[in-house]
CSV table of C-alpha atoms in Angstrom, one decimal:
chain,number,residue,atom,x,y,z
A,1,UNK,CA,19.5,176.7,229.8
A,2,UNK,CA,22.5,177.2,226.9
A,3,UNK,CA,20.0,177.6,223.9
A,4,UNK,CA,21.6,177.5,220.6
A,5,UNK,CA,22.9,181.2,219.5
A,6,UNK,CA,22.4,181.7,216.3
A,7,UNK,CA,23.6,184.5,213.8
A,8,UNK,CA,20.8,185.6,211.1
A,9,UNK,CA,22.7,185.7,208.0
A,10,UNK,CA,20.2,188.3,206.3
A,11,UNK,CA,22.2,191.5,207.6
A,12,UNK,CA,25.5,189.9,206.3
A,13,UNK,CA,24.3,188.7,202.8
A,14,UNK,CA,26.7,191.2,201.3
A,15,UNK,CA,29.5,188.8,202.4
A,16,UNK,CA,29.9,185.1,200.8
A,17,UNK,CA,28.9,182.4,203.2
A,18,UNK,CA,32.4,180.7,203.4
A,19,UNK,CA,33.6,183.8,204.6
A,20,UNK,CA,30.9,184.8,207.1
A,21,UNK,CA,31.1,181.1,208.3
A,22,UNK,CA,34.4,181.5,209.3
A,23,UNK,CA,33.7,184.7,211.0
A,24,UNK,CA,30.7,183.5,213.2
A,25,UNK,CA,32.5,180.3,214.0
A,26,UNK,CA,35.4,182.6,215.4
A,27,UNK,CA,33.0,184.7,217.4
A,28,UNK,CA,31.6,181.4,219.0
A,29,UNK,CA,28.2,180.8,217.2
A,30,UNK,CA,26.6,177.6,217.1
A,31,UNK,CA,24.8,178.0,213.8
A,32,UNK,CA,22.9,180.1,211.2
A,33,UNK,CA,19.4,181.4,210.5
A,34,UNK,CA,20.6,181.2,206.7
A,35,UNK,CA,18.9,183.5,204.6
A,36,UNK,CA,17.7,182.8,200.9
A,37,UNK,CA,19.1,185.5,199.3
A,38,UNK,CA,23.0,186.7,198.3
A,39,UNK,CA,25.0,183.7,197.9
A,40,UNK,CA,23.8,182.1,201.3
A,41,UNK,CA,21.0,180.0,199.8
A,42,UNK,CA,19.4,179.6,196.3
A,43,UNK,CA,16.1,177.9,196.7
A,44,UNK,CA,15.9,176.6,193.1
A,45,UNK,CA,19.4,175.8,193.1
A,46,UNK,CA,18.9,173.7,196.3
A,47,UNK,CA,15.6,171.8,194.7
A,48,UNK,CA,17.3,171.2,191.2
A,49,UNK,CA,21.0,170.2,192.0
A,50,UNK,CA,21.2,167.3,194.0
A,51,UNK,CA,24.6,168.1,195.3
A,52,UNK,CA,23.9,171.5,196.5
A,53,UNK,CA,22.3,171.1,199.9
A,54,UNK,CA,24.9,168.8,200.9
A,55,UNK,CA,27.2,171.0,199.7
A,56,UNK,CA,26.0,173.8,201.8
A,57,UNK,CA,26.0,171.7,204.9
A,58,UNK,CA,29.2,170.4,204.3
A,59,UNK,CA,30.6,174.0,204.4
A,60,UNK,CA,28.8,175.0,207.5
A,61,UNK,CA,30.0,171.5,209.2
A,62,UNK,CA,33.6,172.2,208.6
A,63,UNK,CA,33.3,175.4,210.9
A,64,UNK,CA,31.1,173.1,213.4
A,65,UNK,CA,27.9,175.3,212.6
A,66,UNK,CA,24.1,174.1,212.2
A,67,UNK,CA,21.5,175.3,210.0
A,68,UNK,CA,18.0,174.7,212.1
A,69,UNK,CA,16.4,177.9,210.5
A,70,UNK,CA,16.3,179.0,207.2
A,71,UNK,CA,14.7,182.8,206.1
A,72,UNK,CA,13.0,184.1,203.2
A,73,UNK,CA,11.3,187.1,204.3
A,74,UNK,CA,11.9,188.9,200.8
A,75,UNK,CA,9.9,186.5,199.0
A,76,UNK,CA,7.2,186.1,201.6
A,77,UNK,CA,6.6,189.9,201.8
A,78,UNK,CA,5.4,189.7,197.9
A,79,UNK,CA,2.5,187.0,198.8
A,80,UNK,CA,0.5,189.3,200.4
A,81,UNK,CA,1.8,192.7,199.5
A,82,UNK,CA,0.4,195.6,197.1
A,83,UNK,CA,3.1,195.0,194.6
A,84,UNK,CA,4.6,198.1,193.2
A,85,UNK,CA,8.4,198.8,191.8
A,86,UNK,CA,9.7,198.7,195.5
A,87,UNK,CA,9.4,194.9,195.3
A,88,UNK,CA,11.5,194.4,192.2
A,89,UNK,CA,14.6,195.1,194.1
A,90,UNK,CA,13.8,192.2,196.8
A,91,UNK,CA,12.8,189.3,194.3
A,92,UNK,CA,14.7,187.1,192.1
A,93,UNK,CA,14.1,188.1,188.4
A,94,UNK,CA,12.3,184.8,187.9
A,95,UNK,CA,9.8,185.6,190.4
A,96,UNK,CA,9.5,189.5,189.4
A,97,UNK,CA,9.1,188.2,185.8
A,98,UNK,CA,6.8,190.9,184.0
A,99,UNK,CA,6.0,192.7,187.3
A,100,UNK,CA,2.2,192.2,187.0
A,101,UNK,CA,0.9,192.1,190.7
A,102,UNK,CA,-0.9,188.7,190.5
A,103,UNK,CA,1.9,186.9,188.6
A,104,UNK,CA,4.2,188.4,191.2
A,105,UNK,CA,2.2,187.1,194.1
A,106,UNK,CA,1.7,183.8,192.4
A,107,UNK,CA,5.3,183.3,191.6
A,108,UNK,CA,6.2,184.2,195.2
A,109,UNK,CA,3.8,181.9,196.6
A,110,UNK,CA,5.4,178.8,194.7
A,111,UNK,CA,8.7,179.9,195.8
A,112,UNK,CA,7.6,180.0,199.4
A,113,UNK,CA,6.4,176.4,198.8
A,114,UNK,CA,9.6,175.6,197.5
A,115,UNK,CA,11.4,177.3,200.6
A,116,UNK,CA,9.8,174.3,203.0
A,117,UNK,CA,10.9,171.7,200.7
A,118,UNK,CA,14.6,173.0,200.8
A,119,UNK,CA,14.2,173.5,204.4
A,120,UNK,CA,13.4,169.5,204.8
A,121,UNK,CA,16.6,168.6,202.6
A,122,UNK,CA,18.5,170.6,205.1
A,123,UNK,CA,17.1,169.6,208.0
A,124,UNK,CA,15.9,172.7,209.0
A,125,UNK,CA,12.5,172.7,211.1
A,126,UNK,CA,11.7,176.0,210.8
A,127,UNK,CA,11.2,178.9,208.0
A,128,UNK,CA,11.2,182.3,209.3
A,129,UNK,CA,9.7,185.2,206.8
A,130,UNK,CA,7.3,187.8,206.3
A,131,UNK,CA,3.5,187.5,205.0
A,132,UNK,CA,3.2,191.0,203.4
A,133,UNK,CA,0.0,192.9,204.0
A,134,UNK,CA,-2.6,194.0,201.4
A,135,UNK,CA,-3.8,196.7,203.8
A,136,UNK,CA,-0.7,197.9,205.8
A,137,UNK,CA,-1.0,201.3,204.0
A,138,UNK,CA,-4.6,201.8,206.2
A,139,UNK,CA,-2.8,201.2,209.6
A,140,UNK,CA,-1.9,204.8,210.3
A,141,UNK,CA,-3.5,206.3,207.2
A,142,UNK,CA,-6.8,208.1,206.2
A,143,UNK,CA,-9.2,207.4,205.5
A,144,UNK,CA,-9.6,204.6,207.9
A,145,UNK,CA,-10.6,201.1,206.6
A,146,UNK,CA,-14.1,199.7,207.2
A,147,UNK,CA,-14.3,196.4,209.1
A,148,UNK,CA,-15.4,195.0,205.9
A,149,UNK,CA,-12.2,196.2,204.2
A,150,UNK,CA,-10.1,194.4,207.2
A,151,UNK,CA,-12.4,191.1,206.9
A,152,UNK,CA,-11.9,190.9,203.3
A,153,UNK,CA,-7.9,191.2,203.7
A,154,UNK,CA,-7.9,188.5,206.2
A,155,UNK,CA,-10.0,186.3,203.7
A,156,UNK,CA,-7.5,187.1,201.1
A,157,UNK,CA,-4.5,186.2,203.4
A,158,UNK,CA,-6.0,182.8,204.2
A,159,UNK,CA,-6.5,182.1,200.7
A,160,UNK,CA,-3.1,182.8,199.9
A,161,UNK,CA,-1.4,181.1,202.6
A,162,UNK,CA,-3.2,177.8,203.2
A,163,UNK,CA,-1.6,176.2,200.0
A,164,UNK,CA,2.0,177.5,201.3
A,165,UNK,CA,1.2,176.0,204.7
A,166,UNK,CA,-0.2,172.9,203.2
A,167,UNK,CA,3.4,172.6,201.8
A,168,UNK,CA,4.7,173.3,205.0
A,169,UNK,CA,2.8,170.4,206.7
A,170,UNK,CA,3.9,168.1,203.6
A,171,UNK,CA,7.4,168.6,204.7
A,172,UNK,CA,7.2,168.6,208.4
A,173,UNK,CA,8.2,172.2,208.9
A,174,UNK,CA,6.9,174.9,210.8
A,175,UNK,CA,6.4,178.7,209.5
A,176,UNK,CA,7.5,181.6,212.0
A,177,UNK,CA,5.9,185.0,210.7
A,178,UNK,CA,8.0,187.8,212.2
A,179,UNK,CA,5.8,190.0,213.8
A,180,UNK,CA,6.6,193.5,212.2
A,181,UNK,CA,5.6,196.8,211.1
A,182,UNK,CA,4.3,196.4,207.4
A,183,UNK,CA,3.0,192.9,207.8
A,184,UNK,CA,-0.6,191.8,208.6
A,185,UNK,CA,0.6,190.7,212.1
A,186,UNK,CA,2.4,193.7,213.6
A,187,UNK,CA,1.4,193.7,217.3
A,188,UNK,CA,-0.5,191.5,219.6
A,189,UNK,CA,-4.2,191.8,218.5
A,190,UNK,CA,-3.3,191.8,214.9
A,191,UNK,CA,-1.6,188.6,215.8
A,192,UNK,CA,-4.7,187.2,217.2
A,193,UNK,CA,-6.5,188.3,213.9
A,194,UNK,CA,-3.9,186.4,211.6
A,195,UNK,CA,-3.9,183.0,213.8
A,196,UNK,CA,-8.0,183.3,213.6
A,197,UNK,CA,-8.0,183.7,210.0
A,198,UNK,CA,-5.9,180.5,209.4
A,199,UNK,CA,-8.1,178.5,212.0
A,200,UNK,CA,-5.0,178.3,213.9
A,201,UNK,CA,-3.3,175.9,212.1
A,202,UNK,CA,-0.3,174.3,213.8
A,203,UNK,CA,2.1,174.9,210.9
A,204,UNK,CA,1.8,178.9,211.5
A,205,UNK,CA,3.2,180.5,214.3
A,206,UNK,CA,5.6,183.6,215.2
A,207,UNK,CA,8.8,184.9,215.1
A,208,UNK,CA,9.5,186.8,218.5
A,209,UNK,CA,11.4,189.9,217.8
A,210,UNK,CA,11.3,192.4,221.1
A,211,UNK,CA,12.7,195.2,219.0
A,212,UNK,CA,9.7,195.7,216.8
A,213,UNK,CA,7.4,195.8,219.7
A,214,UNK,CA,9.4,198.2,222.0
A,215,UNK,CA,9.8,200.3,219.1
A,216,UNK,CA,5.8,200.5,219.1
A,217,UNK,CA,5.4,200.9,222.6
A,218,UNK,CA,3.8,197.7,223.5
A,219,UNK,CA,5.1,195.3,226.2
A,220,UNK,CA,7.0,191.9,224.6
A,221,UNK,CA,6.9,190.0,227.4
A,222,UNK,CA,2.8,190.0,226.9
A,223,UNK,CA,3.1,188.9,223.6
A,224,UNK,CA,5.1,186.0,225.1
A,225,UNK,CA,2.4,185.3,227.7
A,226,UNK,CA,-0.4,185.5,224.9
A,227,UNK,CA,1.2,183.1,222.4
A,228,UNK,CA,3.4,180.7,224.5
A,229,UNK,CA,2.7,177.9,222.3
A,230,UNK,CA,3.4,179.9,219.0
A,231,UNK,CA,6.7,181.3,219.5
A,232,UNK,CA,8.3,179.0,216.7
A,233,UNK,CA,11.6,181.5,216.6
A,234,UNK,CA,13.2,184.5,218.4
A,235,UNK,CA,15.4,187.2,217.2
A,236,UNK,CA,17.6,189.0,219.3
A,237,UNK,CA,17.6,193.0,218.6
A,238,UNK,CA,17.4,195.8,220.6
A,239,UNK,CA,15.9,199.0,220.0
A,240,UNK,CA,16.0,202.6,221.6
A,241,UNK,CA,13.4,205.1,221.6
A,242,UNK,CA,14.9,208.6,220.5
A,243,UNK,CA,11.9,210.8,221.1
A,244,UNK,CA,12.9,214.3,221.3
A,245,UNK,CA,9.9,216.3,220.8
A,246,UNK,CA,10.6,216.4,217.0
A,247,UNK,CA,10.0,212.8,215.9
A,248,UNK,CA,7.3,210.2,216.5
A,249,UNK,CA,7.4,206.1,216.4
A,250,UNK,CA,6.5,205.6,212.8
A,251,UNK,CA,9.3,205.0,210.4
A,252,UNK,CA,9.0,208.0,208.4
A,253,UNK,CA,11.0,208.7,205.5
A,254,UNK,CA,14.7,208.6,207.1
A,255,UNK,CA,17.6,205.8,206.6
A,256,UNK,CA,18.7,203.9,210.0
A,257,UNK,CA,20.7,205.9,212.0
A,258,UNK,CA,19.3,209.2,211.0
A,259,UNK,CA,19.1,211.4,213.8
A,260,UNK,CA,15.7,212.8,212.8
A,261,UNK,CA,14.2,209.0,213.4
A,262,UNK,CA,12.2,208.9,216.7
A,263,UNK,CA,13.7,205.1,217.3
A,264,UNK,CA,16.9,203.3,216.4
A,265,UNK,CA,18.0,199.9,216.3
A,266,UNK,CA,20.7,198.8,218.7
A,267,UNK,CA,23.2,195.9,219.5
A,268,UNK,CA,21.6,193.5,222.1
A,269,UNK,CA,22.3,195.1,225.5
A,270,UNK,CA,22.8,198.5,224.2
A,271,UNK,CA,18.9,199.6,223.6
A,272,UNK,CA,16.0,200.1,226.0
A,273,UNK,CA,14.5,196.5,226.1
A,274,UNK,CA,14.3,194.7,229.5
A,275,UNK,CA,16.2,191.4,228.4
A,276,UNK,CA,16.0,189.7,231.9
A,277,UNK,CA,12.3,189.8,231.9
A,278,UNK,CA,12.3,188.3,228.5
A,279,UNK,CA,14.7,185.3,229.2
A,280,UNK,CA,12.7,184.7,232.3
A,281,UNK,CA,9.3,184.7,230.2
A,282,UNK,CA,11.0,182.2,227.6
A,283,UNK,CA,11.7,179.8,230.7
A,284,UNK,CA,8.5,180.4,232.0
A,285,UNK,CA,6.6,179.3,228.5
A,286,UNK,CA,9.2,176.5,228.0
A,287,UNK,CA,10.7,177.9,224.8
A,288,UNK,CA,14.3,175.9,224.4
A,289,UNK,CA,14.6,176.8,220.4
A,290,UNK,CA,17.4,179.0,219.2
A,291,UNK,CA,18.0,182.5,219.9
A,292,UNK,CA,18.8,184.2,216.6
A,293,UNK,CA,21.1,187.3,216.5
A,294,UNK,CA,19.3,189.7,214.1
A,295,UNK,CA,22.3,192.3,214.2
A,296,UNK,CA,21.8,195.7,213.4
A,297,UNK,CA,23.0,199.1,214.8
A,298,UNK,CA,24.1,201.9,212.8
A,299,UNK,CA,26.1,203.5,215.6
A,300,UNK,CA,28.4,200.3,216.0
A,301,UNK,CA,31.0,198.4,214.1
A,302,UNK,CA,29.2,195.1,213.0
A,303,UNK,CA,32.1,192.8,213.9
A,304,UNK,CA,32.5,194.0,217.1
A,305,UNK,CA,28.9,194.3,217.3
A,306,UNK,CA,28.3,190.3,216.3
A,307,UNK,CA,31.1,189.4,219.3
A,308,UNK,CA,29.6,191.7,221.8
A,309,UNK,CA,26.0,190.4,221.1
A,310,UNK,CA,27.3,186.9,221.8
A,311,UNK,CA,29.0,187.5,224.8
A,312,UNK,CA,25.9,189.4,226.4
A,313,UNK,CA,23.4,186.7,225.5
A,314,UNK,CA,25.5,184.1,227.1
A,315,UNK,CA,25.7,186.1,229.9
A,316,UNK,CA,21.8,186.4,230.5
A,317,UNK,CA,20.7,182.9,229.0
A,318,UNK,CA,20.1,181.5,232.7
A,319,UNK,CA,18.6,178.2,233.4
A,320,UNK,CA,15.0,178.1,235.3
A,321,UNK,CA,14.8,176.7,238.8
A,322,UNK,CA,14.7,172.8,238.4
A,323,UNK,CA,11.8,172.6,240.8
A,324,UNK,CA,10.1,175.8,240.0
A,325,UNK,CA,6.3,176.8,239.2
A,326,UNK,CA,4.9,175.3,236.0
A,327,UNK,CA,5.6,176.6,232.7
A,328,UNK,CA,3.1,179.5,231.6
A,329,UNK,CA,0.1,178.8,229.6
A,330,UNK,CA,-1.8,181.8,229.2
Protein backbone atom coordinates (compact mmCIF):
# COMPACT_ATOMS: atom_id res chain seq x y z
CA UNK A 1 0.00 0.00 0.00
CA UNK A 2 2.97 2.29 0.51
CA UNK A 3 1.62 4.21 3.48
CA UNK A 4 3.80 7.21 4.42
CA UNK A 5 6.38 6.21 7.02
CA UNK A 6 7.13 8.93 9.56
CA UNK A 7 9.66 9.21 12.34
CA UNK A 8 8.16 10.39 15.62
CA UNK A 9 10.61 13.08 16.67
CA UNK A 10 9.82 12.90 20.40
CA UNK A 11 12.49 10.30 21.28
CA UNK A 12 14.98 12.40 19.29
CA UNK A 13 14.22 15.79 20.85
CA UNK A 14 17.76 16.00 22.18
CA UNK A 15 18.85 16.69 18.59
CA UNK A 16 18.19 19.99 16.79
CA UNK A 17 15.49 19.60 14.17
CA UNK A 18 17.78 20.50 11.27
CA UNK A 19 20.23 17.76 12.29
CA UNK A 20 17.47 15.17 12.75
CA UNK A 21 15.87 16.12 9.41
CA UNK A 22 19.13 15.40 7.61
CA UNK A 23 19.39 12.01 9.29
CA UNK A 24 15.73 11.08 8.70
CA UNK A 25 15.94 11.98 5.01
CA UNK A 26 19.12 9.93 4.68
CA UNK A 27 17.40 6.91 6.21
CA UNK A 28 14.51 7.34 3.77
CA UNK A 29 11.63 8.57 5.95
CA UNK A 30 8.90 10.60 4.25
CA UNK A 31 8.34 12.98 7.15
CA UNK A 32 7.87 13.52 10.85
CA UNK A 33 5.33 13.24 13.56
CA UNK A 34 6.77 16.45 14.96
CA UNK A 35 6.86 16.89 18.72
CA UNK A 36 6.14 20.15 20.54
CA UNK A 37 9.19 20.03 22.79
CA UNK A 38 12.91 20.43 22.43
CA UNK A 39 13.55 22.83 19.56
CA UNK A 40 11.37 20.84 17.16
CA UNK A 41 8.18 22.88 17.46
CA UNK A 42 7.35 25.78 19.79
CA UNK A 43 3.60 26.29 20.05
CA UNK A 44 3.45 29.89 21.24
CA UNK A 45 6.19 31.01 18.88
CA UNK A 46 4.34 29.34 16.05
CA UNK A 47 1.26 31.43 16.76
CA UNK A 48 2.94 34.75 17.58
CA UNK A 49 5.62 34.80 14.87
CA UNK A 50 4.18 34.77 11.34
CA UNK A 51 7.47 33.59 9.91
CA UNK A 52 8.03 30.66 12.26
CA UNK A 53 5.74 28.02 10.73
CA UNK A 54 6.81 28.74 7.13
CA UNK A 55 10.45 28.49 8.26
CA UNK A 56 9.82 25.11 9.92
CA UNK A 57 8.10 23.82 6.80
CA UNK A 58 10.88 25.15 4.59
CA UNK A 59 13.51 23.42 6.73
CA UNK A 60 11.70 20.12 6.25
CA UNK A 61 10.92 20.70 2.57
CA UNK A 62 14.62 21.07 1.83
CA UNK A 63 14.91 17.41 2.88
CA UNK A 64 11.66 16.45 1.11
CA UNK A 65 9.99 15.75 4.47
CA UNK A 66 6.33 16.26 5.34
CA UNK A 67 4.63 16.94 8.69
CA UNK A 68 1.10 15.48 8.59
CA UNK A 69 1.00 14.92 12.38
CA UNK A 70 2.21 16.97 15.34
CA UNK A 71 2.48 15.59 18.87
CA UNK A 72 1.94 17.23 22.24
CA UNK A 73 1.88 14.38 24.72
CA UNK A 74 3.51 16.25 27.59
CA UNK A 75 1.00 19.10 27.65
CA UNK A 76 -2.00 16.81 27.16
CA UNK A 77 -0.89 14.72 30.13
CA UNK A 78 -1.31 17.73 32.42
CA UNK A 79 -4.91 18.46 31.39
CA UNK A 80 -6.51 15.67 33.45
CA UNK A 81 -3.72 14.32 35.64
CA UNK A 82 -3.47 14.77 39.40
CA UNK A 83 -0.68 17.35 39.22
CA UNK A 84 2.47 16.84 41.28
CA UNK A 85 6.17 17.73 41.06
CA UNK A 86 6.80 15.13 38.34
CA UNK A 87 4.89 17.27 35.87
CA UNK A 88 7.18 20.29 36.22
CA UNK A 89 9.87 18.64 34.11
CA UNK A 90 7.33 17.92 31.37
CA UNK A 91 5.98 21.43 31.01
CA UNK A 92 7.32 24.77 29.82
CA UNK A 93 7.58 27.38 32.57
CA UNK A 94 4.62 29.37 31.26
CA UNK A 95 2.36 26.31 31.62
CA UNK A 96 3.74 25.20 34.98
CA UNK A 97 3.50 28.72 36.46
CA UNK A 98 3.34 28.55 40.24
CA UNK A 99 2.53 24.83 40.13
CA UNK A 100 -0.97 25.13 41.59
CA UNK A 101 -2.79 22.06 40.19
CA UNK A 102 -5.91 23.82 38.93
CA UNK A 103 -3.87 26.54 37.26
CA UNK A 104 -1.57 24.00 35.60
CA UNK A 105 -4.54 22.09 34.21
CA UNK A 106 -6.16 25.26 32.88
CA UNK A 107 -2.97 26.48 31.22
CA UNK A 108 -2.35 23.02 29.76
CA UNK A 109 -5.85 23.04 28.26
CA UNK A 110 -5.21 26.44 26.66
CA UNK A 111 -1.90 25.18 25.28
CA UNK A 112 -3.65 22.18 23.73
CA UNK A 113 -6.14 24.51 22.05
CA UNK A 114 -3.20 26.49 20.71
CA UNK A 115 -1.63 23.26 19.44
CA UNK A 116 -4.61 22.64 17.18
CA UNK A 117 -4.40 26.17 15.79
CA UNK A 118 -0.70 25.63 15.07
CA UNK A 119 -1.44 22.29 13.40
CA UNK A 120 -3.82 24.10 11.06
CA UNK A 121 -1.08 26.59 10.13
CA UNK A 122 1.31 23.75 9.38
CA UNK A 123 -1.23 21.81 7.33
CA UNK A 124 -1.18 18.88 9.76
CA UNK A 125 -4.47 17.02 9.98
CA UNK A 126 -3.85 15.19 13.27
CA UNK A 127 -2.55 16.08 16.72
CA UNK A 128 -1.42 13.05 18.70
CA UNK A 129 -1.04 13.03 22.44
CA UNK A 130 -2.14 12.03 25.90
CA UNK A 131 -5.13 13.17 27.95
CA UNK A 132 -3.88 12.39 31.45
CA UNK A 133 -6.07 10.64 33.99
CA UNK A 134 -7.44 11.70 37.37
CA UNK A 135 -7.81 8.05 38.42
CA UNK A 136 -4.82 6.18 37.03
CA UNK A 137 -3.64 5.50 40.58
CA UNK A 138 -6.76 3.39 41.10
CA UNK A 139 -6.13 1.00 38.23
CA UNK A 140 -3.82 -1.39 40.05
CA UNK A 141 -4.22 -0.05 43.53
CA UNK A 142 -6.04 -0.65 46.77
CA UNK A 143 -8.65 0.24 47.82
CA UNK A 144 -10.55 -0.18 44.58
CA UNK A 145 -12.64 2.79 43.40
CA UNK A 146 -16.41 2.83 43.72
CA UNK A 147 -18.37 3.08 40.44
CA UNK A 148 -19.33 6.69 41.21
CA UNK A 149 -15.63 7.63 41.42
CA UNK A 150 -15.12 6.32 37.88
CA UNK A 151 -18.24 8.11 36.65
CA UNK A 152 -17.13 11.39 38.23
CA UNK A 153 -13.70 11.07 36.62
CA UNK A 154 -15.22 10.52 33.19
CA UNK A 155 -17.46 13.56 33.61
CA UNK A 156 -14.44 15.61 34.70
CA UNK A 157 -12.54 14.42 31.63
CA UNK A 158 -15.41 15.41 29.35
CA UNK A 159 -15.66 18.89 30.92
CA UNK A 160 -11.95 19.46 30.43
CA UNK A 161 -11.66 18.07 26.92
CA UNK A 162 -14.86 19.26 25.21
CA UNK A 163 -13.54 22.86 24.90
CA UNK A 164 -10.21 21.56 23.57
CA UNK A 165 -12.02 19.44 21.01
CA UNK A 166 -14.12 22.46 20.05
CA UNK A 167 -10.83 24.15 19.13
CA UNK A 168 -9.86 21.04 17.14
CA UNK A 169 -13.13 21.20 15.23
CA UNK A 170 -12.66 24.88 14.45
CA UNK A 171 -9.17 24.15 13.11
CA UNK A 172 -10.31 21.15 11.08
CA UNK A 173 -7.84 18.92 12.93
CA UNK A 174 -8.48 15.62 14.71
CA UNK A 175 -7.06 14.48 18.06
CA UNK A 176 -5.51 11.01 18.24
CA UNK A 177 -5.38 9.99 21.90
CA UNK A 178 -2.59 7.49 22.46
CA UNK A 179 -3.98 4.43 24.25
CA UNK A 180 -1.38 3.87 26.93
CA UNK A 181 -1.02 2.96 30.61
CA UNK A 182 -1.32 6.17 32.60
CA UNK A 183 -4.22 7.45 30.48
CA UNK A 184 -7.97 7.18 30.94
CA UNK A 185 -7.98 5.05 27.76
CA UNK A 186 -5.40 2.33 28.33
CA UNK A 187 -7.16 -0.77 26.93
CA UNK A 188 -10.18 -1.65 24.79
CA UNK A 189 -12.84 -1.31 27.48
CA UNK A 190 -11.52 1.95 28.92
CA UNK A 191 -11.35 3.35 25.37
CA UNK A 192 -15.06 2.58 25.03
CA UNK A 193 -15.77 4.48 28.25
CA UNK A 194 -13.81 7.51 27.07
CA UNK A 195 -15.61 7.64 23.73
CA UNK A 196 -18.97 7.37 25.47
CA UNK A 197 -18.03 10.16 27.89
CA UNK A 198 -17.44 12.44 24.88
CA UNK A 199 -20.70 11.37 23.20
CA UNK A 200 -18.64 9.88 20.39
CA UNK A 201 -17.66 13.22 18.93
CA UNK A 202 -15.76 12.86 15.66
CA UNK A 203 -12.79 15.03 16.58
CA UNK A 204 -11.61 12.38 19.05
CA UNK A 205 -10.01 9.10 18.03
CA UNK A 206 -6.98 7.01 18.90
CA UNK A 207 -3.32 6.61 18.25
CA UNK A 208 -2.89 2.86 17.92
CA UNK A 209 0.42 1.66 19.40
CA UNK A 210 0.47 -2.14 19.68
CA UNK A 211 3.49 -2.17 21.99
CA UNK A 212 1.37 -0.87 24.86
CA UNK A 213 -1.28 -3.50 24.20
CA UNK A 214 1.10 -6.43 23.85
CA UNK A 215 2.79 -5.35 27.08
CA UNK A 216 -0.55 -5.46 28.94
CA UNK A 217 -1.53 -8.81 27.42
CA UNK A 218 -4.45 -7.90 25.16
CA UNK A 219 -4.61 -8.40 21.42
CA UNK A 220 -3.86 -5.27 19.32
CA UNK A 221 -5.82 -6.72 16.41
CA UNK A 222 -8.97 -6.83 18.55
CA UNK A 223 -8.54 -3.11 19.26
CA UNK A 224 -8.39 -2.35 15.52
CA UNK A 225 -11.48 -4.46 14.90
CA UNK A 226 -13.39 -2.72 17.69
CA UNK A 227 -12.56 0.83 16.55
CA UNK A 228 -12.11 0.68 12.77
CA UNK A 229 -13.31 4.27 12.24
CA UNK A 230 -11.44 5.76 15.21
CA UNK A 231 -7.87 4.87 14.30
CA UNK A 232 -6.58 8.34 13.47
CA UNK A 233 -2.88 7.58 13.77
CA UNK A 234 -0.57 4.56 14.12
CA UNK A 235 2.65 4.23 16.09
CA UNK A 236 5.11 1.49 15.25
CA UNK A 237 6.99 0.20 18.27
CA UNK A 238 7.61 -3.39 19.35
CA UNK A 239 7.68 -4.95 22.82
CA UNK A 240 8.90 -8.14 24.36
CA UNK A 241 7.59 -9.73 27.53
CA UNK A 242 10.54 -10.79 29.67
CA UNK A 243 8.66 -12.57 32.43
CA UNK A 244 11.07 -14.78 34.33
CA UNK A 245 9.07 -15.80 37.38
CA UNK A 246 10.29 -12.77 39.34
CA UNK A 247 8.76 -9.79 37.49
CA UNK A 248 5.25 -8.84 36.43
CA UNK A 249 3.71 -6.70 33.69
CA UNK A 250 3.50 -3.49 35.73
CA UNK A 251 6.10 -0.87 34.89
CA UNK A 252 7.55 -1.09 38.40
CA UNK A 253 10.23 1.26 39.63
CA UNK A 254 12.82 0.39 37.01
CA UNK A 255 14.25 2.46 34.16
CA UNK A 256 14.01 1.32 30.55
CA UNK A 257 16.30 -1.62 29.90
CA UNK A 258 16.56 -2.71 33.52
CA UNK A 259 16.52 -6.54 33.62
CA UNK A 260 14.18 -6.49 36.61
CA UNK A 261 11.34 -5.27 34.37
CA UNK A 262 8.86 -7.82 33.06
CA UNK A 263 8.74 -6.28 29.58
CA UNK A 264 10.93 -4.16 27.33
CA UNK A 265 10.33 -2.01 24.27
CA UNK A 266 12.02 -3.27 21.13
CA UNK A 267 12.78 -1.93 17.67
CA UNK A 268 10.06 -3.00 15.19
CA UNK A 269 10.47 -6.63 14.19
CA UNK A 270 12.66 -7.46 17.19
CA UNK A 271 9.92 -8.11 19.76
CA UNK A 272 6.88 -10.30 20.19
CA UNK A 273 4.25 -8.46 18.13
CA UNK A 274 2.58 -10.15 15.15
CA UNK A 275 3.08 -7.30 12.67
CA UNK A 276 1.73 -9.16 9.65
CA UNK A 277 -1.65 -9.61 11.38
CA UNK A 278 -1.67 -5.92 12.24
CA UNK A 279 -0.93 -4.87 8.65
CA UNK A 280 -3.64 -7.21 7.38
CA UNK A 281 -6.13 -5.68 9.80
CA UNK A 282 -5.11 -2.10 8.95
CA UNK A 283 -5.79 -3.03 5.33
CA UNK A 284 -9.14 -4.57 6.26
CA UNK A 285 -10.36 -1.47 8.12
CA UNK A 286 -9.16 0.82 5.33
CA UNK A 287 -6.52 2.71 7.30
CA UNK A 288 -4.38 4.57 4.76
CA UNK A 289 -2.75 7.14 7.04
CA UNK A 290 0.92 7.26 8.02
CA UNK A 291 2.84 4.75 10.08
CA UNK A 292 4.98 6.59 12.63
CA UNK A 293 8.06 4.89 14.06
CA UNK A 294 8.15 5.63 17.80
CA UNK A 295 11.62 4.22 18.22
CA UNK A 296 12.69 2.85 21.59
CA UNK A 297 15.02 -0.05 22.22
CA UNK A 298 17.47 0.15 25.14
CA UNK A 299 19.59 -2.66 23.66
CA UNK A 300 20.21 -1.22 20.18
CA UNK A 301 22.01 1.77 18.69
CA UNK A 302 19.21 4.15 17.82
CA UNK A 303 20.55 5.30 14.44
CA UNK A 304 20.97 1.72 13.32
CA UNK A 305 17.50 1.02 14.75
CA UNK A 306 15.79 3.91 12.96
CA UNK A 307 17.13 2.78 9.59
CA UNK A 308 16.37 -0.88 10.36
CA UNK A 309 12.79 -0.02 11.41
CA UNK A 310 12.14 1.67 8.07
CA UNK A 311 13.48 -1.32 6.13
CA UNK A 312 11.32 -3.65 8.22
CA UNK A 313 8.14 -1.62 7.66
CA UNK A 314 8.68 -1.42 3.92
CA UNK A 315 9.04 -5.19 3.84
CA UNK A 316 5.67 -5.88 5.50
CA UNK A 317 3.40 -2.98 4.41
CA UNK A 318 1.81 -4.96 1.61
CA UNK A 319 -1.22 -4.08 -0.51
CA UNK A 320 -4.59 -5.76 0.10
CA UNK A 321 -6.13 -7.71 -2.79
CA UNK A 322 -7.65 -5.39 -5.40
CA UNK A 323 -10.96 -7.29 -5.40
CA UNK A 324 -10.94 -8.69 -1.90
CA UNK A 325 -13.63 -8.69 0.80
CA UNK A 326 -15.18 -5.47 2.00
CA UNK A 327 -13.37 -3.58 4.70
CA UNK A 328 -14.05 -4.69 8.26
CA UNK A 329 -16.45 -2.36 10.05
CA UNK A 330 -17.16 -3.97 13.41
